[in-house]
Coordinates of C-alpha atoms in Angstrom, one line a residue:
Chain A
M2 CA -55.3 111.3 32.9
K3 CA -54.9 110.5 29.1
R4 CA -54.9 106.7 27.9
A5 CA -51.7 107.6 26.3
A6 CA -49.7 108.8 29.0
F7 CA -46.1 108.6 29.3
T8 CA -43.8 106.5 31.8
H9 CA -40.7 108.0 33.5
P10 CA -39.1 107.2 37.0
W11 CA -38.9 110.6 38.6
M12 CA -40.3 113.2 36.0
P13 CA -44.1 113.7 37.1
V14 CA -42.0 114.1 40.8
L15 CA -39.9 116.9 39.8
L16 CA -42.6 118.2 38.0
L17 CA -45.0 118.5 40.9
I18 CA -42.5 119.1 43.3
P19 CA -42.8 123.1 43.2
Q20 CA -46.6 123.1 43.5
L21 CA -46.3 120.6 46.6
T22 CA -44.0 122.4 48.3
I23 CA -45.4 125.6 48.2
I24 CA -49.2 124.1 49.2
V25 CA -47.6 122.0 52.1
F26 CA -46.0 125.1 53.5
F27 CA -48.2 127.9 52.6
F28 CA -51.3 125.9 52.7
Y29 CA -51.6 122.6 54.7
W30 CA -49.7 124.0 57.3
P31 CA -51.5 126.9 58.1
A32 CA -55.1 125.4 57.5
V33 CA -53.9 122.7 60.2
E34 CA -52.6 125.4 62.6
A35 CA -55.6 127.2 62.7
L36 CA -57.6 124.2 63.7
R37 CA -55.1 123.6 66.2
S38 CA -55.4 126.5 67.8
S39 CA -58.9 127.0 67.8
F40 CA -58.6 124.2 70.6
Y41 CA -56.6 126.6 72.6
L42 CA -56.6 129.9 75.0
Q43 CA -53.4 131.6 73.9
D44 CA -51.5 133.4 76.7
P45 CA -51.1 137.0 75.6
F46 CA -47.8 137.4 76.9
G47 CA -46.0 134.6 75.4
F48 CA -46.1 131.3 73.9
G49 CA -48.1 128.9 76.1
G50 CA -51.8 127.9 75.2
T51 CA -54.1 126.3 77.2
F52 CA -56.1 123.5 75.9
V53 CA -59.4 124.5 76.1
G54 CA -61.3 122.3 73.6
L55 CA -64.6 124.1 72.1
E56 CA -64.8 126.9 74.3
N57 CA -63.9 129.4 72.0
Y58 CA -66.2 128.4 70.0
F59 CA -69.2 128.8 72.9
T60 CA -67.5 132.3 73.9
L61 CA -68.1 133.1 70.3
F62 CA -71.4 132.1 69.9
Q63 CA -72.4 134.0 72.9
N64 CA -70.7 136.6 72.3
K65 CA -73.4 139.4 71.2
E66 CA -71.3 141.5 68.7
Y67 CA -70.0 138.4 67.2
L68 CA -73.7 137.6 66.5
R69 CA -74.4 140.9 65.4
I70 CA -71.3 140.8 63.0
S71 CA -72.8 137.4 61.4
L72 CA -76.3 138.6 60.6
F73 CA -74.6 141.8 58.7
T74 CA -72.8 139.5 56.8
V75 CA -75.5 137.5 55.9
I76 CA -77.6 140.7 55.0
F77 CA -74.5 142.5 53.3
T78 CA -73.6 139.3 51.5
L79 CA -77.2 138.7 50.3
S80 CA -77.8 142.5 49.0
V81 CA -74.0 142.3 47.2
T82 CA -74.7 138.9 45.5
F83 CA -78.4 139.8 44.3
F84 CA -77.8 143.4 43.1
S85 CA -74.9 142.8 41.3
L86 CA -76.0 139.5 39.6
A87 CA -79.5 141.6 38.8
F88 CA -77.2 144.6 37.3
G89 CA -74.4 142.1 35.4
L90 CA -78.0 140.7 33.9
V91 CA -79.7 143.4 32.8
F92 CA -76.5 145.2 31.5
A93 CA -75.7 141.3 29.3
V94 CA -79.3 141.3 28.1
K95 CA -79.2 144.4 26.5
A96 CA -75.7 144.6 25.5
D97 CA -76.3 141.3 23.4
K98 CA -79.1 142.9 22.0
V99 CA -78.1 146.4 20.7
L100 CA -77.0 146.2 16.9
R101 CA -74.8 149.8 17.3
G102 CA -72.1 150.1 19.9
A103 CA -72.0 146.6 21.6
S104 CA -68.4 146.6 21.3
T105 CA -68.1 149.6 23.0
Y106 CA -70.7 149.1 25.4
K107 CA -68.9 145.7 27.0
T108 CA -65.7 147.6 27.1
M109 CA -67.5 150.4 29.3
L110 CA -69.1 147.9 31.6
M111 CA -66.3 145.3 32.0
W112 CA -63.0 147.5 33.0
V113 CA -63.8 148.0 36.0
Y114 CA -63.4 144.2 36.6
A115 CA -59.2 145.7 37.1
V116 CA -60.2 147.9 39.8
A117 CA -58.6 146.5 43.1
P118 CA -61.0 146.5 45.9
P119 CA -59.4 149.2 47.9
V120 CA -59.4 151.9 45.0
A121 CA -63.2 151.1 45.2
G122 CA -62.9 152.1 48.6
L123 CA -61.4 154.6 48.2
L124 CA -63.7 156.3 45.3
G125 CA -66.7 155.1 47.6
V126 CA -65.0 157.2 50.2
S127 CA -64.8 160.7 48.4
L128 CA -68.6 159.7 46.6
F129 CA -70.0 159.5 50.5
Y130 CA -67.5 162.3 52.0
Q131 CA -69.5 163.8 54.8
G132 CA -70.6 167.2 53.7
H133 CA -69.3 167.7 50.1
G134 CA -69.4 163.9 48.5
L135 CA -71.6 163.7 45.7
I136 CA -73.8 160.9 47.0
T137 CA -74.0 162.6 50.5
Q138 CA -75.5 165.9 48.1
I139 CA -78.0 163.6 46.2
F140 CA -79.0 162.5 49.6
A141 CA -79.3 165.9 51.1
L142 CA -80.9 167.1 48.5
F143 CA -83.9 164.9 50.0
G144 CA -83.5 165.8 53.2
Y145 CA -81.5 163.3 54.7
E146 CA -78.2 163.6 56.1
F147 CA -75.9 160.8 55.5
V148 CA -72.8 160.9 57.5
V149 CA -70.7 157.4 56.7
G150 CA -68.8 156.0 59.4
V151 CA -70.8 157.4 61.9
N152 CA -74.3 156.3 61.1
Y153 CA -74.3 152.4 61.2
K154 CA -77.2 152.0 58.4
D155 CA -75.3 155.1 55.9
T156 CA -71.9 153.0 56.4
A157 CA -73.7 149.6 55.5
F158 CA -75.2 151.2 52.9
A159 CA -72.2 153.1 51.6
M160 CA -70.3 150.0 51.8
I161 CA -72.7 147.3 49.8
A162 CA -73.0 150.0 47.1
V163 CA -69.0 150.1 46.8
S164 CA -69.0 146.3 46.6
I165 CA -71.4 145.8 44.3
W166 CA -70.3 148.7 41.8
K167 CA -66.9 146.7 41.9
Q168 CA -68.8 143.2 41.5
V169 CA -71.0 144.1 38.1
P170 CA -68.5 143.7 35.4
I171 CA -67.4 140.1 36.3
N172 CA -71.1 139.5 36.2
F173 CA -71.9 141.0 33.0
I174 CA -68.9 139.3 31.4
F175 CA -70.0 136.0 32.4
F176 CA -74.0 136.8 31.7
L177 CA -72.8 138.3 28.3
S178 CA -70.7 135.2 27.2
G179 CA -73.4 132.7 28.6
L180 CA -76.2 134.5 26.1
Q181 CA -74.1 134.8 23.2
S182 CA -73.2 130.9 23.5
V183 CA -76.7 130.3 23.0
P184 CA -77.1 128.8 19.5
R185 CA -78.9 130.8 17.2
S186 CA -81.3 128.3 16.0
I187 CA -82.9 128.6 19.2
R188 CA -83.4 132.2 19.3
E189 CA -84.7 132.2 15.9
A190 CA -87.1 129.5 16.8
A191 CA -88.3 131.4 19.9
M192 CA -88.5 135.0 17.7
I193 CA -91.0 132.7 15.3
E194 CA -92.9 131.2 18.1
N195 CA -93.2 135.1 19.3
G196 CA -94.7 136.0 22.2
S197 CA -93.2 139.5 24.0
P198 CA -90.0 139.6 24.7
F199 CA -90.3 139.8 28.5
N200 CA -91.4 136.1 28.2
R201 CA -89.2 135.1 25.6
F202 CA -86.7 135.9 28.0
W203 CA -88.1 134.2 31.3
T204 CA -89.5 130.9 29.1
I205 CA -86.3 130.5 26.5
T206 CA -83.2 132.7 27.8
F207 CA -83.1 132.6 31.4
P208 CA -83.4 128.6 31.9
L209 CA -80.3 128.4 29.3
L210 CA -78.2 131.0 31.5
A211 CA -79.1 129.2 34.7
P212 CA -75.9 126.9 34.9
T213 CA -74.2 130.4 34.5
A214 CA -76.2 132.0 37.1
F215 CA -75.7 129.4 39.7
F216 CA -71.7 129.2 39.0
L217 CA -71.8 133.5 39.7
L218 CA -73.9 132.7 42.4
I219 CA -71.3 130.8 44.1
T220 CA -68.7 132.9 43.2
N221 CA -70.4 136.4 43.9
I222 CA -71.1 134.6 47.8
T223 CA -67.3 134.4 48.2
Y224 CA -66.5 137.5 46.8
S225 CA -68.7 139.2 49.3
L226 CA -67.3 137.1 52.2
F227 CA -63.5 137.7 51.5
D228 CA -62.7 139.9 48.4
T229 CA -64.7 143.0 49.6
F230 CA -62.1 143.3 52.9
G231 CA -59.8 146.1 50.7
V232 CA -63.6 147.7 50.2
I233 CA -64.2 147.9 54.4
D234 CA -61.0 148.8 55.5
V235 CA -60.5 151.5 53.2
M236 CA -64.0 152.6 53.6
L237 CA -63.7 152.1 57.7
R238 CA -60.6 153.9 57.3
S239 CA -58.6 150.7 59.4
E240 CA -60.9 152.5 62.6
P241 CA -63.6 150.0 62.8
G242 CA -65.5 150.7 66.2
N243 CA -68.7 150.2 66.1
N244 CA -69.0 150.2 62.1
P245 CA -70.5 147.7 60.3
M246 CA -68.1 144.7 59.5
T247 CA -68.4 141.3 57.9
L248 CA -66.8 137.9 59.5
T249 CA -63.6 138.2 57.4
Y250 CA -62.7 141.7 58.7
K251 CA -63.6 140.4 62.0
V252 CA -60.8 137.7 61.6
Y253 CA -58.5 140.2 60.5
V254 CA -59.4 142.8 63.7
D255 CA -59.4 139.9 66.6
G256 CA -56.2 138.4 65.1
F257 CA -54.0 141.3 64.4
R258 CA -55.4 144.1 65.8
G259 CA -56.6 142.8 69.4
N260 CA -54.3 139.6 69.4
E261 CA -56.7 137.2 70.3
L262 CA -55.7 134.3 68.9
G263 CA -57.6 131.5 69.8
G264 CA -61.1 133.2 69.3
S265 CA -59.4 134.8 65.4
S266 CA -58.7 131.1 64.7
A267 CA -62.1 129.6 65.7
Q268 CA -63.8 132.0 63.7
S269 CA -61.1 131.2 60.8
V270 CA -62.3 127.6 61.1
I271 CA -66.1 128.8 61.1
L272 CA -65.4 130.6 57.8
M273 CA -63.7 127.1 56.4
V274 CA -66.4 125.5 57.0
L275 CA -68.9 127.8 55.9
V276 CA -66.4 127.9 52.3
L277 CA -66.4 124.6 52.1
A278 CA -70.3 123.6 52.1
L279 CA -70.4 126.6 49.2
T280 CA -67.8 124.7 47.6
V281 CA -68.7 121.3 47.4
F282 CA -72.4 122.8 46.6
Q283 CA -70.8 124.5 43.6
F284 CA -68.7 121.0 42.6
R285 CA -71.5 119.1 42.6
L286 CA -73.8 121.4 40.2
I287 CA -70.7 121.9 38.0
E288 CA -70.7 117.9 37.7
R289 CA -74.8 117.8 36.8
R290 CA -73.9 120.8 34.4
I291 CA -71.2 118.5 32.6
H292 CA -74.2 116.1 32.1
Y293 CA -76.4 118.3 30.4
T294 CA -73.5 119.3 27.9
Chain B
M25 CA -75.0 141.7 16.9
K26 CA -75.5 138.7 14.2
S27 CA -79.3 139.2 13.9
S28 CA -78.5 142.3 11.7
V29 CA -78.6 140.7 8.8
T30 CA -82.4 139.8 9.7
S31 CA -83.5 142.8 11.0
A32 CA -82.6 144.3 8.0
T33 CA -84.6 142.0 6.0
N34 CA -87.2 142.5 8.0
L35 CA -87.6 146.2 7.5
P36 CA -90.4 146.5 5.2
K37 CA -92.7 145.1 7.6
I38 CA -96.1 146.6 9.2
N39 CA -95.3 150.3 10.4
R40 CA -96.5 149.3 13.8
R41 CA -94.1 146.8 14.6
R42 CA -91.1 148.9 13.3
R43 CA -92.2 152.1 15.3
L44 CA -92.0 149.1 18.9
V45 CA -88.6 147.9 17.6
K46 CA -87.4 151.6 17.3
W47 CA -88.7 152.4 21.4
E48 CA -87.4 149.2 22.5
T49 CA -83.8 150.3 21.0
V50 CA -83.9 153.7 22.5
I51 CA -84.7 151.9 25.7
D52 CA -81.6 149.2 25.5
H53 CA -79.3 152.1 25.0
S54 CA -80.6 154.4 27.7
V55 CA -79.8 151.5 30.1
L56 CA -76.4 150.8 28.7
I57 CA -75.5 154.1 28.8
L58 CA -76.7 154.7 32.2
G59 CA -74.7 151.6 33.3
S60 CA -71.5 152.8 31.4
A61 CA -71.8 155.8 33.3
L62 CA -72.2 154.7 36.4
M63 CA -69.3 152.6 36.0
L64 CA -67.1 155.7 34.3
F65 CA -68.4 158.5 36.3
P66 CA -66.6 158.1 39.9
V67 CA -63.4 157.4 38.0
L68 CA -63.8 160.3 35.7
L69 CA -64.5 162.8 38.7
T70 CA -61.2 161.5 40.6
I71 CA -58.9 162.4 37.5
M72 CA -60.3 165.7 37.4
T73 CA -60.1 166.4 40.9
S74 CA -56.4 165.2 40.6
S75 CA -56.0 168.6 38.4
Y76 CA -56.9 170.7 41.2
D77 CA -54.8 171.2 44.6
K78 CA -55.9 170.3 47.8
L79 CA -58.0 173.3 48.5
A80 CA -60.5 172.4 46.0
F81 CA -61.4 168.9 47.6
A82 CA -61.6 170.1 51.1
K83 CA -63.7 172.7 50.1
N84 CA -66.1 171.2 47.4
G85 CA -65.6 167.8 47.2
L86 CA -65.1 166.3 43.5
Q87 CA -64.4 168.3 40.7
F88 CA -66.4 168.4 37.7
G89 CA -63.9 170.3 35.6
W90 CA -60.1 170.9 35.0
S91 CA -57.7 172.6 36.8
D92 CA -54.0 173.4 36.4
K93 CA -52.3 171.3 38.8
F94 CA -52.4 168.3 36.9
I95 CA -48.8 167.7 36.2
E96 CA -47.3 168.8 39.7
N97 CA -49.7 166.6 41.3
Y98 CA -48.8 163.6 39.4
N99 CA -45.2 164.8 39.7
K100 CA -45.4 164.9 43.2
A101 CA -47.7 161.6 43.4
L102 CA -44.3 159.8 41.5
F103 CA -41.4 161.2 42.6
E104 CA -41.8 163.3 45.8
P105 CA -41.3 160.7 49.1
S106 CA -44.1 160.7 51.6
G107 CA -45.2 158.4 54.1
F108 CA -43.9 158.1 58.0
S109 CA -40.2 157.5 57.2
G110 CA -40.1 159.8 54.4
T111 CA -38.7 157.1 51.7
I112 CA -41.5 155.7 49.8
D113 CA -42.5 157.6 46.7
G114 CA -44.9 156.7 43.4
M115 CA -41.9 155.2 41.7
T116 CA -40.9 152.9 44.3
M117 CA -44.6 151.4 44.9
L118 CA -45.0 151.2 40.9
S119 CA -42.0 148.9 40.8
N120 CA -43.2 146.9 43.7
S121 CA -46.7 146.1 42.1
L122 CA -45.1 145.6 38.9
I123 CA -42.9 142.8 40.8
L124 CA -45.5 141.1 42.9
G125 CA -47.8 141.2 39.7
L126 CA -45.3 139.7 37.3
G127 CA -43.9 137.4 39.7
F128 CA -47.3 136.2 40.6
A129 CA -48.4 135.6 37.2
V130 CA -45.1 134.2 35.8
G131 CA -44.1 132.4 38.9
K132 CA -48.5 131.0 39.0
I133 CA -48.2 130.1 35.3
V134 CA -44.8 128.0 35.4
I135 CA -45.5 126.0 38.5
S136 CA -49.1 125.1 37.8
M137 CA -48.2 124.3 33.8
M138 CA -45.7 122.1 35.3
A139 CA -48.1 120.4 37.7
A140 CA -51.1 120.1 35.1
Y141 CA -48.6 118.3 33.0
A142 CA -47.6 115.5 35.4
I143 CA -51.0 114.8 36.3
V144 CA -52.3 115.0 32.6
Y145 CA -49.7 113.4 30.8
F146 CA -47.8 110.9 33.3
R147 CA -48.8 107.6 34.6
F148 CA -47.7 107.2 38.2
R149 CA -48.1 105.9 41.5
F150 CA -49.5 108.4 43.7
A151 CA -51.3 110.4 41.0
T152 CA -54.9 110.6 42.6
F153 CA -53.2 111.6 45.7
S154 CA -51.2 114.4 44.3
F155 CA -54.4 115.2 42.1
W156 CA -56.6 115.7 45.8
I157 CA -54.0 117.1 47.9
I158 CA -53.6 120.1 44.7
F159 CA -57.1 120.6 44.2
T160 CA -58.6 120.4 47.9
T161 CA -56.5 124.0 47.9
L162 CA -59.2 125.1 45.9
L163 CA -61.8 125.0 49.0
L164 CA -60.2 127.8 50.9
P165 CA -59.2 131.3 50.0
L166 CA -56.3 133.0 52.0
E167 CA -58.4 135.2 54.1
V168 CA -59.5 132.5 56.3
R169 CA -56.1 131.1 57.1
I170 CA -54.4 134.5 57.1
L171 CA -53.2 134.5 60.4
P172 CA -51.4 131.2 60.4
S173 CA -49.9 131.9 57.0
Y174 CA -48.4 135.2 58.8
E175 CA -47.0 133.6 61.1
V176 CA -45.4 130.9 58.6
I177 CA -43.8 133.4 56.8
Q178 CA -42.6 135.0 60.0
S179 CA -40.7 131.9 61.2
F180 CA -39.2 131.9 58.2
G181 CA -38.3 135.0 58.3
L182 CA -39.9 136.0 54.9
T183 CA -41.4 139.5 56.0
N184 CA -40.4 142.9 54.1
T185 CA -39.4 140.1 51.1
Y186 CA -40.7 139.6 47.7
T187 CA -40.6 136.0 48.3
G188 CA -42.9 136.4 51.2
L189 CA -44.8 138.9 49.4
I190 CA -45.7 136.3 46.3
V191 CA -45.1 132.8 47.2
P192 CA -48.4 132.3 49.7
L193 CA -50.1 133.8 47.2
I194 CA -49.4 131.1 44.3
A195 CA -50.5 128.3 47.1
S196 CA -53.8 127.6 45.2
A197 CA -54.7 125.4 42.2
T198 CA -56.4 127.5 40.4
G199 CA -53.7 128.0 37.8
T200 CA -53.3 124.0 37.6
F201 CA -57.0 123.6 37.5
F202 CA -57.3 125.9 34.7
F203 CA -54.3 124.5 32.5
R204 CA -55.3 120.9 33.2
Q205 CA -58.8 121.4 31.7
F206 CA -56.7 122.6 28.6
F207 CA -54.3 119.7 28.4
R208 CA -57.5 117.2 28.8
S209 CA -58.7 118.8 25.7
V210 CA -55.7 118.5 23.3
P211 CA -56.0 115.6 20.9
E212 CA -54.7 112.4 22.3
E213 CA -53.3 111.9 19.2
L214 CA -50.7 114.2 19.4
V215 CA -49.1 112.3 22.4
E216 CA -49.5 108.9 20.4
A217 CA -47.8 110.6 17.1
A218 CA -44.8 112.6 19.0
R219 CA -44.5 108.9 21.0
I220 CA -44.1 107.3 17.3
D221 CA -41.4 110.2 16.0
G222 CA -39.7 109.4 19.3
A223 CA -40.2 112.6 21.5
G224 CA -39.9 112.2 24.8
P225 CA -42.0 113.9 27.5
V226 CA -39.3 117.1 27.7
K227 CA -39.4 117.8 23.9
F228 CA -43.1 117.1 23.9
F229 CA -43.5 119.7 26.5
I230 CA -41.6 122.0 24.9
D231 CA -42.2 121.4 21.1
I232 CA -45.9 120.8 21.0
L233 CA -47.8 121.5 24.2
V234 CA -46.3 125.1 25.1
P235 CA -47.0 126.4 21.3
L236 CA -50.7 124.6 21.5
S237 CA -51.3 126.6 24.9
K238 CA -49.9 130.1 23.7
T239 CA -53.6 131.8 23.8
M240 CA -54.3 130.1 27.2
I241 CA -51.2 131.4 28.7
A242 CA -51.7 134.7 28.0
A243 CA -55.3 134.5 28.9
M244 CA -54.0 133.2 32.2
F245 CA -51.4 136.1 32.8
I246 CA -53.6 138.8 32.1
I247 CA -55.9 137.6 35.0
M248 CA -52.8 136.6 37.4
F249 CA -51.4 139.9 36.7
V250 CA -54.3 141.8 37.6
F251 CA -55.0 139.8 40.3
G252 CA -51.7 139.8 41.9
W253 CA -51.0 143.8 41.3
N254 CA -54.6 144.3 42.7
Q255 CA -53.7 142.2 46.4
Y256 CA -54.4 144.3 49.7
L257 CA -54.9 141.9 52.4
W258 CA -51.5 139.8 52.1
P259 CA -48.9 142.8 51.5
T260 CA -50.7 144.8 54.4
L261 CA -49.8 142.0 56.6
I262 CA -46.6 141.1 55.1
T263 CA -44.9 144.4 54.6
T264 CA -44.1 147.2 57.1
E265 CA -41.6 148.7 55.5
E266 CA -42.4 151.6 53.6
G267 CA -39.8 150.6 50.8
M268 CA -41.6 147.4 50.4
F269 CA -45.0 148.9 49.9
T270 CA -47.1 148.2 46.4
L271 CA -49.2 150.9 45.3
V272 CA -52.5 149.1 46.8
R273 CA -50.8 148.8 49.8
G274 CA -50.4 152.8 49.4
I275 CA -53.9 153.0 49.5
K276 CA -54.6 152.7 53.2
N277 CA -51.8 155.6 53.6
I278 CA -53.8 157.9 51.7
I279 CA -56.8 157.2 53.2
Q280 CA -55.1 157.6 56.9
S281 CA -53.6 161.0 55.2
F282 CA -57.0 162.0 54.6
T283 CA -57.8 161.7 58.1
D284 CA -55.1 162.1 60.3
S285 CA -53.2 165.1 59.3
N286 CA -53.8 168.5 61.2
A287 CA -53.3 170.6 57.9
I288 CA -55.6 169.4 55.0
P289 CA -54.3 166.6 53.0
E290 CA -52.7 166.4 49.7
Y291 CA -56.0 165.6 47.8
G292 CA -55.1 166.3 44.6
V293 CA -51.8 164.1 44.9
G294 CA -53.7 161.3 46.8
M295 CA -56.3 161.2 44.1
A296 CA -53.1 161.2 41.6
L297 CA -52.4 158.5 43.3
T298 CA -55.2 156.7 43.1
I299 CA -55.5 156.5 39.2
I300 CA -52.0 155.8 38.9
T301 CA -52.7 152.5 40.9
M302 CA -55.8 151.7 38.7
L303 CA -54.4 152.6 35.5
P304 CA -51.8 149.4 34.7
P305 CA -54.9 146.7 35.1
V306 CA -57.3 148.6 33.4
L307 CA -55.0 149.6 30.4
I308 CA -54.3 145.5 30.3
V309 CA -57.9 144.6 31.0
V310 CA -59.3 146.7 28.1
F311 CA -56.2 146.6 25.7
F312 CA -56.2 142.7 25.9
Q313 CA -59.7 142.1 26.4
S314 CA -60.7 139.0 24.2
W315 CA -58.0 136.8 25.9
F316 CA -59.1 137.8 29.1
V317 CA -62.4 137.2 29.0
K318 CA -61.7 133.9 27.1
G319 CA -59.4 133.3 30.3
L320 CA -61.6 133.8 32.7
T321 CA -65.3 132.4 31.1
E322 CA -63.2 129.3 30.1
S323 CA -61.9 128.5 33.5
D324 CA -65.5 127.3 35.0
K325 CA -65.7 124.7 32.6

């Protein structure tokens, strides 16, 4: 709040009402409802539900399939986050360095940001198409038969590859803008000090990029957990079967397909706790970052 | 970029060093060209394949070349009714996508600017409380409360309506947070001056704050339009009538037509529709790049 502020009897209320109304109806109510129904066992035929306490949670943690999906989600999140950050960083460092064509490269490496995840999934489907997909054929050259949708590992690989492709641009944009905000004096001092470009990067540039990298780490984890829904749904052609899927996709499958409300809500709540932990972690980092600058 | 001056003056140096720099440049460009190609290639192949008939993809997958079915396929994708009920064509989905993108972007900007204005420029009871109530929503994305959100919309009878499609997506504080940060960076002298001149809160907002925020509004608009256009999960749940489908929602139909039908699927048309789906947001991001990047990178501060 500014020191020089207005005072008015009803103006601020009027300004806040639209936002607050939407939030109460479409944020707080559903969130509370998810929490509440996670403690109930829903009757599949009607409205009745029995209070079962934490039973839905216990059932989940004993469910082998749920544990398998959790494990896959961890692997998926780690690979997508790691590789899309790595590619984004490499491209940004190079794009920051070259003198010619810098703006063309920048455009070429960032436009995929605007491609919707399910569209990326569809592109993935045609590239990994059984038999004559481009990437399938490349694998065939090495004598490996790649079958998306049948082989668990192949499907996982394809999903991860597509999700990385979709996420590289945003990391590129942030790393590049981070690099370009490194003061020239620091760069020049580093040049005079000399040392190999490799050393210079790890001792000077990377530490200066660290805040950006931390911010992106959280963004990428959130992306892998939630925004990849479209990629996964399209690549599985809405038929999950025994294929790999993430926890978010499982919430959807159980809630809308399986009509297993209590279990699905409990899964939602677990995800909520996960995101909450991540965001609190992120806020603390941002706070610390403000102290630096 | 900026170092072009220094490298030019550095030219008459030892030969060995110059050659080293040259090799490095070659590697840099190779990495960047490879990266650009990886980004472009899948889409390029899809565009090329969208100029072929359905048999080409069925036999050989994605095409590298150009055929004569381009106009026919795009024509079909845009104007020929398809889907289960045979009522939906590309144009309808395109206009639904536009309504979702524009409605979401405009709604979000208006609502969040109002809320941010109240929070930053007014002194009132419950200010801190409102702040926390609004910013808690940053913590949980729609995906984790998707099922109860759907039930709320259903109980209001808002399924298959634009309101049901757009409004729940606005229920997060990203925009409010963004404008709050920006308003806080506006010099305080402006408010003081405006008050001395006798300008009330409405006049100050419209005559001073909105014009000052133009770039920020443009940046936010681009980001939010792309975000709205690209929504998938929420439209999938909320719209069951085909007349309400957006293009991105229609991707699900394309993929199902690829698998379900007994005849050879219309691959060329499907590819054409895919390109139509991604084109508007991509063009906006490319043409308004500087605003978009500014909006994106400023919002995390």
